[in-house]
């Protein structure tokens, strides 16, 4: 039987390991926060806050594995990373759908967003692993799916529903739109730092993991807090 590693050394210059560790703790704390707040919400908002907690909780578990993987194997935990994303990004689409339900959002919108995010992530995974010699091509296909998501929420049917809903929902939808446009854009940047393509001569090489870890903290915890705040504000009224 192989050795079971329970704890591994953290070197003081292991900045990547540090962001994995802090990421793990931050996701755990955020999950505790969302779950423990559930009782203060009535049924209408509880599901949304629960989903915020599930997103950070799923990430916390994956970060627990990823920090160990990094410490023991010393490589990017690409597989765990994408399993995390394929579970959590569709849940973020669910959040959009849940808050827009008041304006009559249909499950078509939900499935369309989920399908686009799956295409975005599967093609990105292929570009980072199986077909890494054509990473730019796969990243480009992934980028198209990403732009359609951005279009859908900023200008497409999701934005029309948000306008129809008005008030707090519209305000929160707008903030979430910014998360997707700016916060999510860190991921393709990380991808370009970690793979070889036409962009390598411009950007050089860097750590995918630092980019992805920072992006995850901003997007998963920040996104969840926007939903939490929407629930608090709406319930006050
Ligand atoms: C919690 C995790 C989140 C919000 C992950 C989001 C991931 C992306 C928006 C990834 C996008 C990518 C591209 C747009 C092109 C290159 C490949 C990806 C998968 C890194």
CSV table of C-alpha atoms and ligand atoms in Angstrom, one decimal:
chain,number,residue,atom,x,y,z
A,1,UNK,CA,0.0,0.0,0.0
A,2,UNK,CA,1.2,3.5,-0.8
A,3,UNK,CA,1.9,5.9,2.0
A,4,UNK,CA,-1.0,7.9,3.2
A,5,UNK,CA,0.1,11.5,3.5
A,6,UNK,CA,-1.8,13.3,6.3
A,7,UNK,CA,0.3,16.5,6.4
A,8,UNK,CA,2.9,17.9,4.2
A,9,UNK,CA,5.5,20.6,4.6
A,10,UNK,CA,4.8,24.1,3.5
A,11,UNK,CA,7.9,25.9,2.4
A,12,UNK,CA,8.0,29.7,3.1
A,13,UNK,CA,8.6,30.5,-0.6
A,14,UNK,CA,5.7,28.2,-1.8
A,15,UNK,CA,3.4,31.0,-2.8
A,16,UNK,CA,1.2,28.8,-4.8
A,17,UNK,CA,0.8,26.4,-1.9
A,18,UNK,CA,-0.1,29.3,0.3
A,19,UNK,CA,-2.9,30.4,-2.0
A,20,UNK,CA,-4.3,26.8,-2.0
A,21,UNK,CA,-4.2,26.7,1.8
A,22,UNK,CA,-5.8,30.1,2.3
A,23,UNK,CA,-8.3,29.3,-0.5
A,24,UNK,CA,-9.3,26.2,1.4
A,25,UNK,CA,-9.9,28.1,4.7
A,26,UNK,CA,-11.7,31.0,3.0
A,27,UNK,CA,-14.1,28.6,1.2
A,28,UNK,CA,-14.7,26.7,4.5
A,29,UNK,CA,-15.4,29.9,6.4
A,30,UNK,CA,-17.7,31.2,3.7
A,31,UNK,CA,-19.7,27.9,3.7
A,32,UNK,CA,-20.1,28.1,7.5
A,33,UNK,CA,-21.3,31.6,7.1
A,34,UNK,CA,-23.9,30.9,4.4
A,35,UNK,CA,-25.2,27.7,6.0
A,36,UNK,CA,-25.5,29.2,9.5
A,37,UNK,CA,-27.4,32.2,8.1
A,38,UNK,CA,-30.1,30.0,6.5
A,39,UNK,CA,-32.6,30.1,9.4
A,40,UNK,CA,-33.0,33.9,9.1
A,41,UNK,CA,-34.5,33.5,5.6
A,42,UNK,CA,-38.0,32.5,4.6
A,43,UNK,CA,-38.6,29.8,2.0
A,44,UNK,CA,-38.4,32.2,-1.0
A,45,UNK,CA,-34.8,33.1,-0.4
A,46,UNK,CA,-33.5,30.1,1.5
A,47,UNK,CA,-32.7,28.1,-1.6
A,48,UNK,CA,-30.6,30.9,-3.1
A,49,UNK,CA,-28.5,31.3,0.0
A,50,UNK,CA,-28.3,27.5,0.3
A,51,UNK,CA,-26.9,27.3,-3.2
A,52,UNK,CA,-24.3,30.0,-2.3
A,53,UNK,CA,-23.2,27.8,0.5
A,54,UNK,CA,-23.1,24.7,-1.7
A,55,UNK,CA,-20.8,26.4,-4.2
A,56,UNK,CA,-18.3,27.4,-1.5
A,57,UNK,CA,-18.6,24.1,0.2
A,58,UNK,CA,-17.9,22.1,-2.9
A,59,UNK,CA,-14.9,24.4,-3.6
A,60,UNK,CA,-13.7,23.9,0.0
A,61,UNK,CA,-13.6,20.1,-0.4
A,62,UNK,CA,-11.8,20.4,-3.7
A,63,UNK,CA,-9.3,22.9,-2.3
A,64,UNK,CA,-8.6,20.4,0.5
A,65,UNK,CA,-7.6,17.9,-2.1
A,66,UNK,CA,-5.9,20.4,-4.4
A,67,UNK,CA,-3.6,21.8,-1.6
A,68,UNK,CA,-2.5,18.3,-0.8
A,69,UNK,CA,-2.0,17.4,-4.5
A,70,UNK,CA,0.1,20.5,-5.0
A,71,UNK,CA,2.2,19.7,-1.8
A,72,UNK,CA,2.8,16.1,-2.6
A,73,UNK,CA,2.8,15.8,-6.4
A,74,UNK,CA,4.1,19.3,-7.1
A,75,UNK,CA,2.0,19.8,-10.2
A,76,UNK,CA,-1.2,21.8,-11.0
A,77,UNK,CA,-4.2,19.7,-9.9
A,78,UNK,CA,-5.9,20.3,-13.2
A,79,UNK,CA,-8.3,17.3,-12.9
A,80,UNK,CA,-9.7,18.3,-9.4
A,81,UNK,CA,-9.8,21.9,-10.6
A,82,UNK,CA,-12.1,21.1,-13.5
A,83,UNK,CA,-14.3,18.7,-11.4
A,84,UNK,CA,-14.8,21.6,-9.0
A,85,UNK,CA,-15.7,24.0,-11.8
A,86,UNK,CA,-18.1,21.6,-13.6
A,87,UNK,CA,-20.1,21.3,-10.4
A,88,UNK,CA,-19.9,24.9,-9.2
A,89,UNK,CA,-20.3,26.9,-12.4
A,90,UNK,CA,-23.6,25.4,-13.3
A,91,UNK,CA,-24.7,26.1,-9.7
A,92,UNK,CA,-23.9,29.8,-10.4
A,93,UNK,CA,-26.2,29.6,-13.5
A,94,UNK,CA,-28.8,28.2,-11.1
A,95,UNK,CA,-28.3,31.4,-9.0
A,96,UNK,CA,-29.1,33.6,-12.0
A,97,UNK,CA,-32.2,31.6,-12.7
A,98,UNK,CA,-33.4,31.6,-9.1
A,99,UNK,CA,-33.2,35.3,-8.7
A,100,UNK,CA,-34.9,35.9,-12.1
A,101,UNK,CA,-37.7,33.5,-11.3
A,102,UNK,CA,-39.7,36.4,-9.8
A,103,UNK,CA,-39.8,37.9,-13.3
A,104,UNK,CA,-40.9,34.6,-14.8
A,105,UNK,CA,-37.5,33.0,-15.8
A,106,UNK,CA,-38.1,29.7,-17.6
A,107,UNK,CA,-36.0,26.6,-17.2
A,108,UNK,CA,-34.9,27.0,-20.9
A,109,UNK,CA,-32.7,29.9,-19.7
A,110,UNK,CA,-31.2,27.7,-17.0
A,111,UNK,CA,-30.4,24.8,-19.4
A,112,UNK,CA,-29.0,27.2,-22.0
A,113,UNK,CA,-26.6,28.7,-19.4
A,114,UNK,CA,-25.7,25.3,-18.0
A,115,UNK,CA,-25.0,23.9,-21.5
A,116,UNK,CA,-22.8,26.9,-22.4
A,117,UNK,CA,-20.8,26.6,-19.2
A,118,UNK,CA,-20.3,22.9,-19.7
A,119,UNK,CA,-19.0,23.6,-23.3
A,120,UNK,CA,-16.8,26.3,-21.9
A,121,UNK,CA,-15.3,24.0,-19.3
A,122,UNK,CA,-14.9,20.8,-21.2
A,123,UNK,CA,-13.1,22.5,-24.1
A,124,UNK,CA,-10.9,24.4,-21.6
A,125,UNK,CA,-10.0,21.1,-19.9
A,126,UNK,CA,-9.2,19.4,-23.3
A,127,UNK,CA,-6.9,22.4,-24.1
A,128,UNK,CA,-5.1,22.1,-20.8
A,129,UNK,CA,-4.7,18.3,-20.9
A,130,UNK,CA,-5.3,16.0,-23.8
A,131,UNK,CA,-4.8,18.5,-26.6
A,132,UNK,CA,-2.3,20.9,-25.0
A,133,UNK,CA,-0.4,21.3,-28.2
A,134,UNK,CA,-3.4,23.1,-29.6
A,135,UNK,CA,-4.3,24.9,-26.4
A,136,UNK,CA,-5.0,28.2,-28.2
A,137,UNK,CA,-7.7,26.6,-30.4
A,138,UNK,CA,-9.5,24.9,-27.5
A,139,UNK,CA,-9.2,28.0,-25.4
A,140,UNK,CA,-10.7,30.0,-28.3
A,141,UNK,CA,-13.7,27.7,-28.5
A,142,UNK,CA,-14.1,27.9,-24.7
A,143,UNK,CA,-13.9,31.7,-25.0
A,144,UNK,CA,-16.8,31.8,-27.5
A,145,UNK,CA,-19.0,29.9,-25.1
A,146,UNK,CA,-17.9,32.4,-22.4
A,147,UNK,CA,-18.8,35.4,-24.5
A,148,UNK,CA,-22.3,33.9,-25.3
A,149,UNK,CA,-22.8,33.6,-21.5
A,150,UNK,CA,-21.7,37.2,-21.0
A,151,UNK,CA,-24.0,38.3,-23.9
A,152,UNK,CA,-27.0,36.4,-22.4
A,153,UNK,CA,-26.8,38.0,-19.0
A,154,UNK,CA,-25.8,41.5,-20.1
A,155,UNK,CA,-28.0,41.9,-23.2
A,156,UNK,CA,-30.0,38.7,-23.8
A,157,UNK,CA,-33.1,37.3,-22.3
A,158,UNK,CA,-31.7,37.2,-18.7
A,159,UNK,CA,-31.1,41.0,-18.8
A,160,UNK,CA,-34.6,41.6,-20.0
A,161,UNK,CA,-36.0,39.5,-17.1
A,162,UNK,CA,-33.8,41.4,-14.7
A,163,UNK,CA,-35.2,44.8,-16.0
A,164,UNK,CA,-38.7,43.4,-15.7
A,165,UNK,CA,-38.0,42.4,-12.1
A,166,UNK,CA,-36.5,45.8,-11.2
A,167,UNK,CA,-35.6,46.9,-7.7
A,168,UNK,CA,-33.1,44.8,-5.7
A,169,UNK,CA,-33.2,41.9,-8.2
A,170,UNK,CA,-32.1,44.2,-11.0
A,171,UNK,CA,-29.3,45.8,-8.9
A,172,UNK,CA,-28.0,42.4,-7.8
A,173,UNK,CA,-28.2,41.0,-11.3
A,174,UNK,CA,-26.1,43.9,-12.5
A,175,UNK,CA,-23.4,43.2,-9.9
A,176,UNK,CA,-23.4,39.5,-10.8
A,177,UNK,CA,-23.0,40.6,-14.5
A,178,UNK,CA,-19.8,42.5,-13.5
A,179,UNK,CA,-18.5,39.4,-11.7
A,180,UNK,CA,-18.9,37.3,-14.9
A,181,UNK,CA,-17.4,40.0,-17.1
A,182,UNK,CA,-14.4,41.0,-15.0
A,183,UNK,CA,-14.0,38.3,-12.3
A,184,UNK,CA,-14.5,35.4,-14.7
A,185,UNK,CA,-12.1,37.0,-17.2
A,186,UNK,CA,-9.2,36.1,-14.8
A,187,UNK,CA,-9.6,32.5,-15.8
A,188,UNK,CA,-8.8,32.8,-19.5
A,189,UNK,CA,-5.8,34.9,-18.5
A,190,UNK,CA,-4.6,32.2,-16.2
A,191,UNK,CA,-5.1,29.7,-19.0
A,192,UNK,CA,-3.0,31.8,-21.3
A,193,UNK,CA,-0.2,32.0,-18.7
A,194,UNK,CA,-0.2,28.2,-18.3
A,195,UNK,CA,-0.4,27.0,-21.9
A,196,UNK,CA,1.5,27.6,-25.1
A,197,UNK,CA,-0.1,29.6,-27.9
A,198,UNK,CA,0.1,32.8,-30.0
A,199,UNK,CA,-0.3,34.7,-26.7
A,200,UNK,CA,2.8,33.3,-25.0
A,201,UNK,CA,5.2,35.7,-26.7
A,202,UNK,CA,3.1,38.6,-25.4
A,203,UNK,CA,2.2,37.4,-21.9
A,204,UNK,CA,5.0,35.1,-21.1
A,205,UNK,CA,4.5,32.2,-18.8
A,206,UNK,CA,3.1,32.3,-15.2
A,207,UNK,CA,1.3,30.3,-12.6
A,208,UNK,CA,-2.2,29.2,-13.6
A,209,UNK,CA,-2.8,28.2,-10.0
A,210,UNK,CA,-2.3,31.6,-8.5
A,211,UNK,CA,-4.6,33.1,-11.1
A,212,UNK,CA,-7.3,30.5,-10.7
A,213,UNK,CA,-7.1,30.5,-6.9
A,214,UNK,CA,-7.5,34.3,-6.7
A,215,UNK,CA,-10.3,34.2,-9.2
A,216,UNK,CA,-12.1,31.4,-7.3
A,217,UNK,CA,-12.0,33.4,-4.1
A,218,UNK,CA,-13.4,36.5,-5.7
A,219,UNK,CA,-16.0,34.8,-7.8
A,220,UNK,CA,-17.3,32.1,-5.5
A,221,UNK,CA,-17.4,34.0,-2.2
A,222,UNK,CA,-18.2,37.4,-3.7
A,223,UNK,CA,-20.9,36.0,-5.9
A,224,UNK,CA,-22.4,34.3,-2.8
A,225,UNK,CA,-22.3,37.5,-0.8
A,226,UNK,CA,-24.2,39.4,-3.5
A,227,UNK,CA,-27.0,36.7,-3.2
A,228,UNK,CA,-26.9,36.8,0.6
A,229,UNK,CA,-27.2,40.6,0.5
A,230,UNK,CA,-30.1,40.4,-2.0
A,231,UNK,CA,-31.9,38.0,0.3
A,232,UNK,CA,-31.4,40.2,3.4
A,233,UNK,CA,-32.5,43.4,1.5
A,234,UNK,CA,-35.6,41.8,-0.1
A,235,UNK,CA,-36.7,40.3,3.2
A,236,UNK,CA,-36.6,43.6,4.9
A,237,UNK,CA,-39.2,45.0,2.5
B,1,LIG,C1,-15.9,28.8,-9.4
B,1,LIG,C2,-15.4,28.7,-10.7
B,1,LIG,C3,-15.6,29.5,-11.7
B,1,LIG,C4,-16.5,30.7,-11.7
B,1,LIG,C5,-14.9,29.2,-12.9
B,1,LIG,C6,-15.0,29.8,-14.1
B,1,LIG,C7,-14.2,29.5,-15.2
B,1,LIG,C8,-14.1,30.1,-16.4
B,1,LIG,C9,-14.9,31.3,-16.7
B,1,LIG,C10,-13.2,29.6,-17.4
B,1,LIG,C11,-13.0,30.0,-18.6
B,1,LIG,C12,-12.1,29.6,-19.6
B,1,LIG,C13,-12.1,30.3,-20.8
B,1,LIG,C14,-13.0,31.4,-21.1
B,1,LIG,C15,-11.1,30.1,-21.9
B,1,LIG,C16,-9.9,29.2,-21.5
B,1,LIG,C17,-10.3,28.1,-20.7
B,1,LIG,C18,-11.1,28.4,-19.4
B,1,LIG,C19,-11.9,27.1,-19.1
B,1,LIG,C20,-10.1,28.7,-18.4
